[in-house]
Structure formats: C-alpha cells, structure tokens
Amino acid sequence: DGGITQSPKYLFRKEGQNVTLSCEQNLNHDAMYWYRQDPGQGLRLIYYSQIVNDFQKGDIAEGYSVSREKKESFPLTVTSAQKNPTAFYLCASTRQRGAQETQYFGPGTRLLVL
Amino acid sequence: AQKVTQAQTEISVVEKEDVTLDCVYETRDTTYYLFWYKQPPSGELVFLIRRNSFDEQNEISGRYSWNFQKSTSSFNFTITASQVVDSAVYFCALTNAGGTSYGKLTFGQGTILTVHP
C-alpha cells in the first residue's frame, strides 16, 4: 500500500540528547514537510524539502535539523538546543511542489521528555 | 501575512444534529487554496477537501458540505446528521500561490467536535 510512515509512534528524550524521527513515503512524492503540533493548537511548519538534497526552514526551525538524501526519506532530528520538544510531530508530502498540491500526512510521532 | 481563524474551540452536539464549523481566513494574494482536514483521536490528519480561490461553488460530499464565500473570506464546513464517528478535531488551512510559493499550510487552531450518542 502507498502511504507515509513515521516511526517510532512514541519517543522519549532525555535532557541533552538528540533524537531522530523517521518519515518515509512510497508515493513518489517530490516534496516533504515536518510540522509540530502542541496541545490545543494548529500545526506549525518546522522544515520542508521540495527536492532531494535541498530543504528550507519553516516558521519554527530553531533546535531542529533535517536531511533529504533520498526522495522517499525526510528524517527530523530534535537537538538538545530545542528546549521544549514535547509535542506531536507530523510529516507530510505532496506530489509536486506548489501551493495547489494537497498535503498528505503520516500517523505522527509523539515526543516526550523524561 | 496569512492567517486562519477558527473561532469555535469546541462544539458538542447530539447524534443526528447538523453542525457547522466556521473558518475565516486572511490573505493578500488573489490566488490561494483552502483545505479542511480531520484529525481523529489516532492523530493522523485526514484530507477532506481542497478549494481554490477562483471556484466559489459549494460542494457536497455525502453528509459533508462546504460553503466558500470570498466576500466574507469564509470557508465553512457543515456536517449533516452528525454521527459519533464524526467526533474529531477539524482544521481549516490555507496556502498562497504567490511569492515564494512552496505549499506552506497555515492552519487554524482547530475545532474539537464531540458527537454524543
């Protein structure tokens, strides 16, 4: 089945630790996105990538890093510089770049700080 | 700058009632796209509809209908004869086609809909 997978479903981070969230899609989509959702709030864009080996900062990129070495993969690293990482993280993709494209979302990863 | 406002934080209805979720947006672009997503308790966002700024036709899909009015910058969503399975958080979102368009979605705060049996 085609779709977007995110792993793990739950992730626990200790103080000062970097953690990486996985996002994989087999839809052959060009563009991929990472969003953060806090309780009672809408989603905010962290990073996005329109093509392989290229990515751009979104609205809240501080404390996060990404890579896009393969078309199907867009991992997000939450670094120790992110002081409030507890949130629900959602990955999305679109067939092509552009505002007209519909973003399809993965099931999300819930990150908790120990 | 663009902004999406969903003034209703929470709505509670009894099954079979009709319910309308409001969405008001702000944008300076003439070409833009509006979306509705559903987020059930599992967390995954489910795409419901996309509407471009040049198409003001209302749309109906089963029990769901959408009313797009550019004059009031609104894109409201109505569920007819609500069911318990409709209980979820619903998000309205906007992208602009102008400038450095990259499909960034600006989300509203979401409306929590609870349908009681």
CSV table of N, CA and C in Angstrom, one decimal, chain A residues 15-93:
chain,number,residue,atom,x,y,z
A,15,GLU,N,17.3,14.7,28.8
A,15,GLU,CA,17.9,16.0,28.8
A,15,GLU,C,19.3,16.0,28.0
A,16,GLY,N,19.5,16.9,27.1
A,16,GLY,CA,20.7,17.0,26.4
A,16,GLY,C,20.9,15.9,25.3
A,17,GLN,N,19.9,15.2,25.0
A,17,GLN,CA,20.0,14.1,24.0
A,17,GLN,C,19.4,14.6,22.7
A,18,ASN,N,20.1,14.2,21.6
A,18,ASN,CA,19.5,14.4,20.3
A,18,ASN,C,18.7,13.1,19.9
A,19,VAL,N,17.5,13.3,19.3
A,19,VAL,CA,16.7,12.2,18.8
A,19,VAL,C,16.3,12.4,17.4
A,20,THR,N,16.1,11.3,16.7
A,20,THR,CA,15.7,11.4,15.3
A,20,THR,C,14.4,10.7,15.0
A,21,LEU,N,13.5,11.5,14.3
A,21,LEU,CA,12.2,10.9,14.0
A,21,LEU,C,12.3,10.6,12.5
A,22,SER,N,11.7,9.4,12.2
A,22,SER,CA,11.8,8.9,10.8
A,22,SER,C,10.5,9.2,10.1
A,23,CYS,N,10.6,9.6,8.8
A,23,CYS,CA,9.5,9.8,7.9
A,23,CYS,C,9.8,9.2,6.5
A,24,GLU,N,9.0,8.2,6.1
A,24,GLU,CA,9.3,7.5,4.8
A,24,GLU,C,8.0,7.5,4.0
A,25,GLN,N,8.1,7.8,2.7
A,25,GLN,CA,6.9,7.7,1.8
A,25,GLN,C,7.2,6.9,0.6
A,26,ASN,N,6.3,6.2,0.1
A,26,ASN,CA,6.4,5.4,-1.1
A,26,ASN,C,5.4,5.8,-2.2
A,27,LEU,N,5.1,7.1,-2.1
A,27,LEU,CA,4.2,7.7,-3.0
A,27,LEU,C,4.8,8.4,-4.2
A,28,ASN,N,6.2,8.3,-4.2
A,28,ASN,CA,7.0,9.0,-5.2
A,28,ASN,C,6.7,10.5,-5.3
A,29,HIS,N,6.4,11.1,-4.1
A,29,HIS,CA,6.2,12.5,-3.9
A,29,HIS,C,7.5,13.3,-3.9
A,30,ASP,N,7.5,14.4,-4.5
A,30,ASP,CA,8.7,15.3,-4.6
A,30,ASP,C,8.9,16.0,-3.3
A,31,ALA,N,7.9,16.6,-2.7
A,31,ALA,CA,8.0,17.5,-1.6
A,31,ALA,C,7.6,16.8,-0.3
A,32,MET,N,8.3,17.2,0.8
A,32,MET,CA,8.0,16.6,2.1
A,32,MET,C,8.1,17.7,3.1
A,33,TYR,N,7.4,17.6,4.2
A,33,TYR,CA,7.2,18.6,5.2
A,33,TYR,C,7.2,18.0,6.6
A,34,TRP,N,7.7,18.8,7.6
A,34,TRP,CA,7.6,18.4,9.0
A,34,TRP,C,6.8,19.5,9.7
A,35,TYR,N,5.8,19.1,10.5
A,35,TYR,CA,5.1,20.0,11.4
A,35,TYR,C,5.1,19.6,12.8
A,36,ARG,N,4.9,20.6,13.7
A,36,ARG,CA,4.8,20.3,15.1
A,36,ARG,C,3.4,20.7,15.5
A,37,GLN,N,2.8,19.9,16.4
A,37,GLN,CA,1.5,20.3,16.9
A,37,GLN,C,1.6,20.2,18.5
A,38,ASP,N,1.2,21.3,19.1
A,38,ASP,CA,1.1,21.4,20.5
A,38,ASP,C,-0.3,21.3,20.9
A,39,PRO,N,-0.6,20.9,22.2
A,39,PRO,CA,-2.0,20.7,22.6
A,39,PRO,C,-2.9,21.9,22.4
A,40,GLY,N,-4.0,21.7,21.8
A,40,GLY,CA,-5.0,22.8,21.6
A,40,GLY,C,-4.5,23.8,20.5
A,41,GLN,N,-3.5,23.4,19.7
A,41,GLN,CA,-3.1,24.3,18.7
A,41,GLN,C,-3.0,23.7,17.3
A,42,GLY,N,-3.0,24.6,16.4
A,42,GLY,CA,-2.8,24.1,15.0
A,42,GLY,C,-1.4,23.6,14.7
A,43,LEU,N,-1.1,23.2,13.5
A,43,LEU,CA,0.2,22.7,13.2
A,43,LEU,C,1.1,23.9,12.8
A,44,ARG,N,2.4,23.8,13.1
A,44,ARG,CA,3.3,24.8,12.7
A,44,ARG,C,4.5,24.1,11.9
A,45,LEU,N,4.9,24.8,10.8
A,45,LEU,CA,5.9,24.2,9.9
A,45,LEU,C,7.3,24.3,10.5
A,46,ILE,N,8.0,23.2,10.5
A,46,ILE,CA,9.4,23.2,11.0
A,46,ILE,C,10.4,23.3,9.9
A,47,TYR,N,10.3,22.4,8.9
A,47,TYR,CA,11.2,22.3,7.8
A,47,TYR,C,10.4,21.8,6.6
A,48,TYR,N,10.8,22.1,5.4
A,48,TYR,CA,10.3,21.5,4.2
A,48,TYR,C,11.4,21.2,3.2
A,49,SER,N,11.1,20.3,2.3
A,49,SER,CA,12.0,19.9,1.2
A,49,SER,C,11.2,19.7,-0.1
A,50,GLN,N,11.7,20.4,-1.1
A,50,GLN,CA,10.9,20.3,-2.4
A,50,GLN,C,11.6,19.3,-3.3
A,51,ILE,N,12.9,19.1,-3.1
A,51,ILE,CA,13.6,18.1,-4.0
A,51,ILE,C,14.7,17.5,-3.1
A,52,VAL,N,15.3,16.4,-3.6
A,52,VAL,CA,16.3,15.8,-2.9
A,52,VAL,C,17.5,16.7,-2.7
A,53,ASN,N,18.2,16.6,-1.6
A,53,ASN,CA,19.4,17.4,-1.3
A,53,ASN,C,19.1,18.9,-1.1
A,54,ASP,N,17.9,19.2,-0.9
A,54,ASP,CA,17.5,20.6,-0.7
A,54,ASP,C,16.4,20.7,0.3
A,55,PHE,N,16.5,21.6,1.3
A,55,PHE,CA,15.5,21.8,2.3
A,55,PHE,C,15.6,23.3,2.8
A,56,GLN,N,14.4,23.7,3.3
A,56,GLN,CA,14.3,25.1,3.8
A,56,GLN,C,13.7,25.1,5.2
A,57,LYS,N,14.1,26.2,5.9
A,57,LYS,CA,13.5,26.4,7.2
A,57,LYS,C,12.0,26.8,7.1
A,58,GLY,N,11.2,26.3,8.1
A,58,GLY,CA,9.9,26.8,8.2
A,58,GLY,C,9.8,27.9,9.3
A,59,ASP,N,8.7,28.0,10.0
A,59,ASP,CA,8.5,29.0,10.9
A,59,ASP,C,9.2,28.8,12.3
A,60,ILE,N,9.4,27.5,12.6
A,60,ILE,CA,10.0,27.2,13.9
A,60,ILE,C,11.1,26.2,13.8
A,61,ALA,N,12.1,26.5,13.0
A,61,ALA,CA,13.2,25.6,12.7
A,61,ALA,C,14.3,25.5,13.8
A,62,GLU,N,14.3,26.5,14.7
A,62,GLU,CA,15.4,26.5,15.7
A,62,GLU,C,15.3,25.3,16.6
A,63,GLY,N,16.5,24.6,16.8
A,63,GLY,CA,16.6,23.4,17.6
A,63,GLY,C,16.3,22.1,16.8
A,64,TYR,N,16.1,22.2,15.5
A,64,TYR,CA,15.8,21.1,14.7
A,64,TYR,C,16.7,21.0,13.5
A,65,SER,N,16.9,19.8,13.0
A,65,SER,CA,17.7,19.7,11.7
A,65,SER,C,17.1,18.6,10.9
A,66,VAL,N,17.3,18.6,9.6
A,66,VAL,CA,16.8,17.6,8.7
A,66,VAL,C,17.8,17.3,7.6
A,67,SER,N,17.5,16.2,6.9
A,67,SER,CA,18.3,15.9,5.7
A,67,SER,C,17.4,15.3,4.7
A,68,ARG,N,17.8,15.3,3.4
A,68,ARG,CA,16.9,14.8,2.4
A,68,ARG,C,17.9,14.1,1.3
A,69,GLU,N,18.4,13.0,1.7
A,69,GLU,CA,19.4,12.3,0.9
A,69,GLU,C,18.7,11.4,-0.1
A,70,LYS,N,17.5,11.0,0.2
A,70,LYS,CA,16.7,10.1,-0.7
A,70,LYS,C,15.3,10.7,-0.9
A,71,LYS,N,14.7,10.5,-2.0
A,71,LYS,CA,13.4,11.1,-2.3
A,71,LYS,C,12.4,10.6,-1.3
A,72,GLU,N,12.5,9.4,-0.9
A,72,GLU,CA,11.4,8.8,0.0
A,72,GLU,C,11.6,9.1,1.5
A,73,SER,N,12.7,9.7,1.9
A,73,SER,CA,13.0,9.8,3.3
A,73,SER,C,13.3,11.2,3.7
A,74,PHE,N,12.8,11.6,4.8
A,74,PHE,CA,13.0,13.0,5.3
A,74,PHE,C,13.1,13.0,6.8
A,75,PRO,N,14.1,12.5,7.4
A,75,PRO,CA,14.2,12.4,8.9
A,75,PRO,C,14.4,13.8,9.6
A,76,LEU,N,13.8,13.9,10.7
A,76,LEU,CA,13.9,15.1,11.5
A,76,LEU,C,14.7,14.8,12.8
A,77,THR,N,15.7,15.6,13.1
A,77,THR,CA,16.5,15.4,14.4
A,77,THR,C,16.1,16.6,15.3
A,78,VAL,N,15.7,16.2,16.5
A,78,VAL,CA,15.4,17.2,17.5
A,78,VAL,C,16.6,17.3,18.4
A,79,THR,N,17.3,18.4,18.3
A,79,THR,CA,18.6,18.5,19.0
A,79,THR,C,18.4,19.0,20.5
A,80,SER,N,19.5,19.0,21.2
A,80,SER,CA,19.4,19.4,22.6
A,80,SER,C,19.2,20.9,22.7
A,81,ALA,N,19.3,21.6,21.6
A,81,ALA,CA,19.0,23.1,21.6
A,81,ALA,C,17.5,23.4,21.6
A,82,GLN,N,16.7,22.4,21.3
A,82,GLN,CA,15.3,22.6,21.4
A,82,GLN,C,14.9,22.4,22.8
A,83,LYS,N,14.5,23.5,23.5
A,83,LYS,CA,14.3,23.4,24.9
A,83,LYS,C,12.9,22.9,25.3
A,84,ASN,N,12.0,22.9,24.4
A,84,ASN,CA,10.6,22.5,24.7
A,84,ASN,C,10.2,21.5,23.6
A,85,PRO,N,10.8,20.3,23.6
A,85,PRO,CA,10.5,19.4,22.4
A,85,PRO,C,9.2,18.6,22.5
A,86,THR,N,8.6,18.6,23.7
A,86,THR,CA,7.4,17.8,23.9
A,86,THR,C,6.3,18.2,23.0
A,87,ALA,N,5.9,17.4,22.1
A,87,ALA,CA,4.9,17.7,21.1
A,87,ALA,C,4.6,16.5,20.2
A,88,PHE,N,3.6,16.7,19.3
A,88,PHE,CA,3.2,15.7,18.4
A,88,PHE,C,3.8,16.2,17.0
A,89,TYR,N,4.6,15.3,16.4
A,89,TYR,CA,5.3,15.7,15.1
A,89,TYR,C,4.6,14.9,14.0
A,90,LEU,N,4.3,15.7,13.0
A,90,LEU,CA,3.6,15.1,11.8
A,90,LEU,C,4.5,15.4,10.5
A,91,CYS,N,4.6,14.4,9.7
A,91,CYS,CA,5.3,14.5,8.5
A,91,CYS,C,4.2,14.5,7.3
A,92,ALA,N,4.5,15.2,6.3
A,92,ALA,CA,3.5,15.3,5.2
A,92,ALA,C,4.3,15.3,3.9
A,93,SER,N,3.6,15.0,2.8
A,93,SER,CA,4.2,15.0,1.5
A,93,SER,C,3.2,15.5,0.4
